[in-house]
Coordinates of C-alpha atoms in Angstrom, one line a residue:
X1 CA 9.0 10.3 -18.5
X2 CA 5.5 11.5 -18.4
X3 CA 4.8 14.4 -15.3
X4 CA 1.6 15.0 -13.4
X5 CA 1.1 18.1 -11.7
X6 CA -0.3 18.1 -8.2
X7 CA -2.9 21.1 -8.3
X8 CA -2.2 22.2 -4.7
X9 CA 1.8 22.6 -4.5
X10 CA 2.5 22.4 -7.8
X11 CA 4.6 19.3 -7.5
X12 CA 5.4 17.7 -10.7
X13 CA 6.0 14.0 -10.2
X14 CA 6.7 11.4 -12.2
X15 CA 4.1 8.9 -13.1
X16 CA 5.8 6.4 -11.9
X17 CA 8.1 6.4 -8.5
X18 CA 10.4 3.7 -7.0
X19 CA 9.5 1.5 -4.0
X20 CA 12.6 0.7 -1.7
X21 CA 10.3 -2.1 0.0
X22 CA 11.5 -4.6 -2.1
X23 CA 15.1 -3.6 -3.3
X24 CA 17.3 -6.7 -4.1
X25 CA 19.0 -8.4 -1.8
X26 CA 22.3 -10.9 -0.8
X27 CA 22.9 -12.9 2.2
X28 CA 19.6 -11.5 3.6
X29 CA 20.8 -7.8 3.3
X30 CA 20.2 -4.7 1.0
X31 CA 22.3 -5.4 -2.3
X32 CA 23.6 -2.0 -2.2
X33 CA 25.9 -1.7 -4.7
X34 CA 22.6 -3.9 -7.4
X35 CA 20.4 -1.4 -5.4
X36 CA 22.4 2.0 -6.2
X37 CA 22.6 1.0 -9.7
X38 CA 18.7 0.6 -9.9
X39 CA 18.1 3.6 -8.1
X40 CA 20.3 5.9 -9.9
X41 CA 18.8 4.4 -13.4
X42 CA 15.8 4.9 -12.1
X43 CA 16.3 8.7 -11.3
X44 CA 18.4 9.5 -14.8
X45 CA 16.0 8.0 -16.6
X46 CA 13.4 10.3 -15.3
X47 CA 11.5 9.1 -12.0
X48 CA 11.5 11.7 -9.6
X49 CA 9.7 10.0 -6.9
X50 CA 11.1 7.8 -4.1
X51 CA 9.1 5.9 -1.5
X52 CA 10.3 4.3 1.8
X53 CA 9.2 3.8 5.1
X54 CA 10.1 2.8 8.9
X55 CA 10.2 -0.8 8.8
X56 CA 11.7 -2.1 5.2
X57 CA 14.2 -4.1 4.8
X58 CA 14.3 -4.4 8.9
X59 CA 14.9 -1.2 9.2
X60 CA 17.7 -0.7 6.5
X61 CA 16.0 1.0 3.4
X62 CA 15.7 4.4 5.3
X63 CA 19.5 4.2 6.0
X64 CA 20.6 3.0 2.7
X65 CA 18.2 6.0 0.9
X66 CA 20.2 8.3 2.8
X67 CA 23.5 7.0 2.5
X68 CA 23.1 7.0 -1.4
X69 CA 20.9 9.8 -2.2
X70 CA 22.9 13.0 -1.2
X71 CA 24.2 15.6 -3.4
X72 CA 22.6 16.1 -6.8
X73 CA 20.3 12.4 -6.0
X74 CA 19.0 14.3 -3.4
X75 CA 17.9 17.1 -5.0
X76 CA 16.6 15.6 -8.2
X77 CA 13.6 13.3 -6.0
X78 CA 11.1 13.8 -3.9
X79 CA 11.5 11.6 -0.5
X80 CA 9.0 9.9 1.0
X81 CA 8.7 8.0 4.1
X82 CA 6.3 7.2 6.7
X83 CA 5.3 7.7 10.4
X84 CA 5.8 4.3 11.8
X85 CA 1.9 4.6 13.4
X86 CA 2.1 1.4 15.5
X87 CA 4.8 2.5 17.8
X88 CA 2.8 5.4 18.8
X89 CA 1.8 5.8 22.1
X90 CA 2.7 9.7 23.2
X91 CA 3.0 12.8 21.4
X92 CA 7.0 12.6 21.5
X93 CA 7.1 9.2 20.2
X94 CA 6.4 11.2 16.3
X95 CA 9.1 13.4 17.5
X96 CA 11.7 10.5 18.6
X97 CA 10.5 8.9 15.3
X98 CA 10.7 11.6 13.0
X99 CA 14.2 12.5 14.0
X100 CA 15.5 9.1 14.0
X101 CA 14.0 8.8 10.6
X102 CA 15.8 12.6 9.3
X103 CA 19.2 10.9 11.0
X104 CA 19.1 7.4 8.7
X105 CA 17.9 9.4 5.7
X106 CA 20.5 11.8 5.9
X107 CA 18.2 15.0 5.2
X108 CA 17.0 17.9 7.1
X109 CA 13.5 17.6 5.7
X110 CA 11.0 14.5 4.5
X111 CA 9.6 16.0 0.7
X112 CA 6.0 13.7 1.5
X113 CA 5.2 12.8 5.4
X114 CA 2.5 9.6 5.2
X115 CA 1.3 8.0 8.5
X116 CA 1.5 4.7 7.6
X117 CA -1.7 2.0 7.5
X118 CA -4.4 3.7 8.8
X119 CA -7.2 3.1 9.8
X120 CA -10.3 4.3 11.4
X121 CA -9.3 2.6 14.8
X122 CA -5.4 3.8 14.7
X123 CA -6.7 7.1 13.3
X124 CA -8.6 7.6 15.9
X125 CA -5.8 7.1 18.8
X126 CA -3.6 9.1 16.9
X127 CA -6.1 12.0 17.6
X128 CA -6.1 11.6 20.5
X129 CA -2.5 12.1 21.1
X130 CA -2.0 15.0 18.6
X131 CA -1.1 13.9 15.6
X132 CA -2.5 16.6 13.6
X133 CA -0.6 19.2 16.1
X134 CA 2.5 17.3 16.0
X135 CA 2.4 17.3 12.2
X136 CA 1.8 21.0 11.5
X137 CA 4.6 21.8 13.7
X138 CA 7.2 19.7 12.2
X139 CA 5.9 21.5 8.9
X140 CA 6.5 24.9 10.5
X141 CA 10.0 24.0 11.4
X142 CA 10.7 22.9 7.6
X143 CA 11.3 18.9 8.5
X144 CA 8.7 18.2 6.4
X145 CA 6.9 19.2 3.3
X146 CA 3.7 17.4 2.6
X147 CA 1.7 15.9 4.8
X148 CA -0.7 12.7 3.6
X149 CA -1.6 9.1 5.1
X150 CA -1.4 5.6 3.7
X151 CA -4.1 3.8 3.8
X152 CA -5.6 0.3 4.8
X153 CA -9.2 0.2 5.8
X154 CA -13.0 0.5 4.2
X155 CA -14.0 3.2 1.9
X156 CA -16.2 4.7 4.4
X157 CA -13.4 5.3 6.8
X158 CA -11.1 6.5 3.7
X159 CA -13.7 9.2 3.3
X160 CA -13.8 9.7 7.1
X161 CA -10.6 10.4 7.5
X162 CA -10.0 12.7 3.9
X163 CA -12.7 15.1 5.6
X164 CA -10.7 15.1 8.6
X165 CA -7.9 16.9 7.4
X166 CA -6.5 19.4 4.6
X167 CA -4.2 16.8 3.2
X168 CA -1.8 17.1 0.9
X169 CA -0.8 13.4 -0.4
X170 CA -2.4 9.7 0.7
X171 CA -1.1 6.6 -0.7
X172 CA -4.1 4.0 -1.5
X173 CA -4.0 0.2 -2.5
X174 CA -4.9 0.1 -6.1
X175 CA -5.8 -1.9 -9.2
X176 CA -7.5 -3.9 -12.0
X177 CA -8.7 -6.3 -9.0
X178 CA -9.0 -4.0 -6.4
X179 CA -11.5 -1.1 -7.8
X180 CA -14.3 -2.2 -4.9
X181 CA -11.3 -3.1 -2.2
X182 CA -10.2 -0.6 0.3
X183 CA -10.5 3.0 -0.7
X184 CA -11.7 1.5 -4.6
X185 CA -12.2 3.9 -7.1
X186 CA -14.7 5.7 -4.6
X187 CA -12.0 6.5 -2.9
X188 CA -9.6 7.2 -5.4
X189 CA -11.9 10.2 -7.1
X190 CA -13.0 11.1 -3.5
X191 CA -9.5 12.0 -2.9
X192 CA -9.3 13.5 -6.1
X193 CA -12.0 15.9 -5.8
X194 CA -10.3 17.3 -2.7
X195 CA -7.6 18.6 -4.1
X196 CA -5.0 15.4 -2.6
X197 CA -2.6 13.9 -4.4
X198 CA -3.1 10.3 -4.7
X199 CA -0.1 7.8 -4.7
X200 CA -0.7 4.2 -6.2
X201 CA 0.7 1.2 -4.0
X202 CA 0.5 -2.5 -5.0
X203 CA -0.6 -1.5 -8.5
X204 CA 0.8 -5.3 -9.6
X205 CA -0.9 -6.3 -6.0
X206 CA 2.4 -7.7 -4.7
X207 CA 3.7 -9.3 -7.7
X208 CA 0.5 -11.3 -8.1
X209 CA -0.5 -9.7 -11.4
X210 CA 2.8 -10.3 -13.2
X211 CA 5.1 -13.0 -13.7
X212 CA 3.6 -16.4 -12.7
X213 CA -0.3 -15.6 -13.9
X214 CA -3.5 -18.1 -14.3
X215 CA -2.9 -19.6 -18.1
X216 CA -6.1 -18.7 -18.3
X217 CA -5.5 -15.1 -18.1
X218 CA -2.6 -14.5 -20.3
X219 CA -5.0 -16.0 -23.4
X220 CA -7.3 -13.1 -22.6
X221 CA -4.2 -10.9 -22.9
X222 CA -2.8 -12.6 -26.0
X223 CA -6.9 -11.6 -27.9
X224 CA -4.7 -8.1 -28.3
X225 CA -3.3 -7.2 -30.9
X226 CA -0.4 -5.1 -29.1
X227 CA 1.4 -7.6 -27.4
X228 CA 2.2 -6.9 -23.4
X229 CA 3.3 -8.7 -20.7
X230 CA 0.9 -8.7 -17.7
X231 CA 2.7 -6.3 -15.9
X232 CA 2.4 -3.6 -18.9
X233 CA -1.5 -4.4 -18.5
X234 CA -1.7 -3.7 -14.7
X235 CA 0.6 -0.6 -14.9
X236 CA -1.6 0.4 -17.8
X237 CA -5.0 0.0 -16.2
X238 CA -3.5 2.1 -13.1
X239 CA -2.0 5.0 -14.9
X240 CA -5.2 5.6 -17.4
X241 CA -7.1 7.1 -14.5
X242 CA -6.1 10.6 -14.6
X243 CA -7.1 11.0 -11.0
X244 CA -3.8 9.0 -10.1
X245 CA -0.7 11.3 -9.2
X246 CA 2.0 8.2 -9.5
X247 CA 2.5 5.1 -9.5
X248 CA 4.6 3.0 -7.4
X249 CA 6.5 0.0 -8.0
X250 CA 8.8 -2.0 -6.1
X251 CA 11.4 -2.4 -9.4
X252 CA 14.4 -5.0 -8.7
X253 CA 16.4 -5.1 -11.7
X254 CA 17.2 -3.2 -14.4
X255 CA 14.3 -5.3 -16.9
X256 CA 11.9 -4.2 -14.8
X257 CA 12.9 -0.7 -14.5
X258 CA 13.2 -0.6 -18.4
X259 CA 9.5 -2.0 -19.0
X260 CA 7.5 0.6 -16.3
X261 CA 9.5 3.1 -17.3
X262 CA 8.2 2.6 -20.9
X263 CA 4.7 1.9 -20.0
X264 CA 4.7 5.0 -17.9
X265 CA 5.5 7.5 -20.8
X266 CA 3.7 5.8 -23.0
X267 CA 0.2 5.3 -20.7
X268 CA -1.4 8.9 -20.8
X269 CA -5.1 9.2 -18.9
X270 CA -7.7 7.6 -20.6
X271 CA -5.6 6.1 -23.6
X272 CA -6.9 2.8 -23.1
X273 CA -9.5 1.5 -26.2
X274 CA -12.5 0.3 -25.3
X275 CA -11.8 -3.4 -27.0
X276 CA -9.0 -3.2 -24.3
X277 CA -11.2 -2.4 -21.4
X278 CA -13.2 -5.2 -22.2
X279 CA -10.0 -7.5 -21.6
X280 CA -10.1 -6.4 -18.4
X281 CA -12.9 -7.5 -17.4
X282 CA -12.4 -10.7 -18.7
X283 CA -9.7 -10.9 -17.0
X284 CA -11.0 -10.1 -14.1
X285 CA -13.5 -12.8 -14.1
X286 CA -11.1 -15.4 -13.8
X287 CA -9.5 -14.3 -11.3
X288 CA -12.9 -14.2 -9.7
X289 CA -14.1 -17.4 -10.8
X290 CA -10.9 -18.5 -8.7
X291 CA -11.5 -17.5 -5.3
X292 CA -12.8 -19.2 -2.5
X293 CA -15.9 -16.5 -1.7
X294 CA -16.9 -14.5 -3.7
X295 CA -16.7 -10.6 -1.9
X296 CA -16.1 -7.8 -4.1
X297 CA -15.1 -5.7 -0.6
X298 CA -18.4 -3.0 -1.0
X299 CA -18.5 -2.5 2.9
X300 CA -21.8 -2.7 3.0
X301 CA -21.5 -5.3 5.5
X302 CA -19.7 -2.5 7.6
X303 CA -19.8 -1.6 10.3
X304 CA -20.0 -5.2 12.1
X305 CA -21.0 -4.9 15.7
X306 CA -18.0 -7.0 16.6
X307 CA -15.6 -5.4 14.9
X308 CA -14.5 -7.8 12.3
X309 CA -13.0 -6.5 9.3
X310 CA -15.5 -8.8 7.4
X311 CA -14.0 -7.7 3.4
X312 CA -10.0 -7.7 4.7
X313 CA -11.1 -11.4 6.1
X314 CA -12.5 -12.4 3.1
X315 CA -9.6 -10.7 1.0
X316 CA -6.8 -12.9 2.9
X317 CA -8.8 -15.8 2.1
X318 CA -9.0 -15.1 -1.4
X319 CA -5.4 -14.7 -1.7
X320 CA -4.5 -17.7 -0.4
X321 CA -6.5 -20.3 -2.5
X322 CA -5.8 -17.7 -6.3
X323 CA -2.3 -17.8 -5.2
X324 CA -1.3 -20.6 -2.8
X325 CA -0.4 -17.9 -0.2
X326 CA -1.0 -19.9 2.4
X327 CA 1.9 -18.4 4.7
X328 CA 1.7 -15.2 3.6
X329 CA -2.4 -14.9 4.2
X330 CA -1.5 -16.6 7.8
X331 CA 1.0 -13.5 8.5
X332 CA -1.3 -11.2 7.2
X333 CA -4.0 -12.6 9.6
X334 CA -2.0 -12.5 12.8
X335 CA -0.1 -9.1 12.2
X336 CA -3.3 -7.0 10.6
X337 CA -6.2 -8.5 12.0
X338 CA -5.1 -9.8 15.2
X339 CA -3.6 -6.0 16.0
X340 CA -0.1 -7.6 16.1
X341 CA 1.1 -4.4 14.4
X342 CA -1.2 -2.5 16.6
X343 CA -4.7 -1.4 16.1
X344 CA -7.7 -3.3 17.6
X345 CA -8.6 -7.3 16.9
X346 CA -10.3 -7.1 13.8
X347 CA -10.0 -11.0 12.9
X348 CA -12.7 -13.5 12.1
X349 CA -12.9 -15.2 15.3
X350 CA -15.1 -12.3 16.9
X351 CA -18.1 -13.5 15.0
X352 CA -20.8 -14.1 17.2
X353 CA -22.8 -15.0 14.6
X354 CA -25.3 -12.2 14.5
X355 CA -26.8 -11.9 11.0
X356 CA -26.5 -8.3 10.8
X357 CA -24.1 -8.4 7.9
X358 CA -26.0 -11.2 5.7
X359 CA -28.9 -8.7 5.4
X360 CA -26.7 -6.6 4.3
X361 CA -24.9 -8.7 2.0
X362 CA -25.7 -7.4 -1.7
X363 CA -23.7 -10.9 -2.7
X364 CA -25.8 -12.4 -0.6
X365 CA -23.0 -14.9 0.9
X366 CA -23.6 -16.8 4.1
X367 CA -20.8 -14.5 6.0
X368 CA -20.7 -15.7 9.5
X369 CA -20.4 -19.1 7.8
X370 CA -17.5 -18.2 5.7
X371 CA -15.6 -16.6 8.6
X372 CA -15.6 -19.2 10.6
X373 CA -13.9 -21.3 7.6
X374 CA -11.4 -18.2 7.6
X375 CA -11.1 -18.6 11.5
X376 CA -10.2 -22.3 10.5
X377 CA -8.3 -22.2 7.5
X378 CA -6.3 -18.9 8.0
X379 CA -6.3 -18.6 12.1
X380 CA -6.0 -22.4 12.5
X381 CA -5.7 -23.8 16.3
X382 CA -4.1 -21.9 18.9
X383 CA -5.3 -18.7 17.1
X384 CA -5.6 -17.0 20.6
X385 CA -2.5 -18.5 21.9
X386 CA -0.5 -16.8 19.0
X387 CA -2.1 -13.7 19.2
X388 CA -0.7 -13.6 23.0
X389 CA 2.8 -14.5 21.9
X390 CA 2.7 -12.2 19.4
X391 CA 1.6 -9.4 21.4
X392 CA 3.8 -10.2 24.1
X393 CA 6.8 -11.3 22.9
X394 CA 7.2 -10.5 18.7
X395 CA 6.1 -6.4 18.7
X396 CA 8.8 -5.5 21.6
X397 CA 11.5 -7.5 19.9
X398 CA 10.4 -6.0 16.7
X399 CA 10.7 -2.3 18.2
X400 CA 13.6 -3.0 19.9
X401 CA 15.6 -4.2 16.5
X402 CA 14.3 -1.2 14.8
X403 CA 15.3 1.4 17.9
X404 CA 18.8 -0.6 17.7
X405 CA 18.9 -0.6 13.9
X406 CA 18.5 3.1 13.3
X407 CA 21.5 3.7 15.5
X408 CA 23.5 1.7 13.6

């Protein structure tokens, strides 16, 4: 398995680490016996890195890392788990957190400590309340190691918030599609240059590159003379920027685990050919020529006076006419950009229509017109009505499973 060294602690981490986000499953429930198997491959065979957080599986993947990841396991990987940001309210809510989180993972100290999705507007609140304070103590003490954030916002506020802070680790949303969404590649050697260790999540966007793929796309990928599957090519793209510490993927069987395992040891920085790079991009444009507007994510829209998160808008959108997500970008909606999950309302229904953001537009697209077809399509009727249920009734039910569940 190939290493990379983290400059600043000396860390050498596999290239590519295990996700416990999406471990398999029976009857609804961690498959833990299917799930051991995987992870103990996974970890002989060379990955070194293991990623969980607060809320997956309902609560149960903390809990089931620590149940099975004791003894030599434990000792082998580097744990990492995440501050569950939207519960946050006081200073001793990270300490009531942390500790629950050290109790279901069995350990007296977290290897990599992320607060999880941020954002300019949580990061902000979090300031306010200590975070950084709270964090450097819990270093002191030894329950932690490394401290890092990941990340869900513009570029801008990436930078933002890596200049707030002498970070140790952040965990970005990146690949072939995503170079201009989020952090980008901006972001990624902004990181870089600071000395952080950056962590790769979605680096098959959710699945979306692999598997079930535009026809279209796997003829591009078939011009090659080395044959690979579409997941070898998204792994691939990710892991030839040598500004990329690791990584992760959500691996749920043992085919999977074989084939980015083999891609990571064989996918050294800038390895890819130039012929091959150019497949990319073809690539690329059909999966552009596919969506529904056509936002690369710049920013430069950004900041709008409303406070819409104009390119995440435009993103969920997207995702739901390339891939029929249809439920999935409606969740996305409510729970993100409604501040469901906390945070401020960030949705396309706060367009007043300004024209601020056209001017800005290097695209040029029509924006306050397309968000009010995202306010249609995506928020649909009773948007406000659902926010209010959500709000009231799904967040306190959803904290008080996961209080419950980490007690059990």
């Amino acid at each position: 398995m190939q290493m990379r060294e983290i400059e600043k602690n000396g860390d050498k981490i596999s290239a590519l680490g295990f996700g416990a986000m999406r471990l398999p499953t029976k009857t609804g429930r961690i498959d833990k016996e299917s799930a051991k198997k995987l992870i103990y491959d996974s970890i002989d065979n060379g990955i070194n890195f293991i990623d969980t957080a607060y809320p997956y599986h309902g609560g149960a993947s903390e809990s089931f890392l620590g149940e099975i990841l004791q003894g030599e396991y434990r000792e082998k990987v580097k744990l990492c788990t995440k501050m569950p940001s939207w519960f946050i309210k006081k200073y001793d809510d990270m300490e009531k957190y942390l500790e629950i989180q050290l109790e279901k993972l069995q350990t007296d100290y977290i290897d990599y400590y992320l607060i999880h999705s941020l954002g300019k507007g949580s990061f902000e609140k979090l300031k306010e309340i200590g975070v950084f304070e709270f964090l450097e103590d819990a270093k002191a003490k030894g329950k932690i190691k490394n401290i890092g954030f990941s990340f869900h916002d513009n570029v801008n506020s990436f930078k933002e918030i890596v200049d707030a802070y002498d970070w140790d680790a952040c965990l970005i949303q990146y690949n072939y599609l995503d170079e201009q969404t989020q952090a980008g590649t901006e972001g990624l050697k902004y990181a870089h240059s600071k000395g952080i260790a950056v962590f790769i999540m979605e680096p098959l966007k959710g699945g979306l590159l692999a598997g079930k793929v535009p026809e279209k796309t796997l003829k591009i990928w078939d011009k090659s003379p080395v044959k690979r599957s579409p997941a070898d090519w998204a792994l691939r793209w990710v892991l030839d920027h040598p500004e990329v510490t690791c990584v992760i993927s959500g691996m749920g069987d043992e085919e999977q685990i074989k084939e980015n395992i083999k891609v990571a040891t064989e996918a050294l920085p800038n390895s890819l050919a130039e012929d091959e790079l150019k497949l990319y991009d073809e690539v690329k444009e059909v999966y552009e020529d596919l969506m529904a507007v056509d936002c690369t994510g710049c920013g430069y829209c950004m900041p709008c006076p409303k406070g819409v998160d104009i390119p995440r808008c435009f993103e969920i959108y997207n995702h739901k006419y390339m891939f029929d997500e249809g439920f999935r970008a409606s969740f996305l909606y409510l729970g993100q950009l409604g501040g469901v999950m906390g945070g401020d309302e960030t949705h396309a229904g706060l367009c007043t229509d300004c024209g601020k953001c056209i001017k800005a537009c290097p695209q040029k697209i029509d924006i306050p017109e397309r968000l009010g077809d995202v306010s249609k399509e995506i928020g649909g009727r009773g948007f406000k009505y659902k926010l209010k249920i959500g709000k009231a009734v799904l967040v306190p039910v959803f904290s008080a499973f996961m209080s419950l569940s980490s007690r059990l």
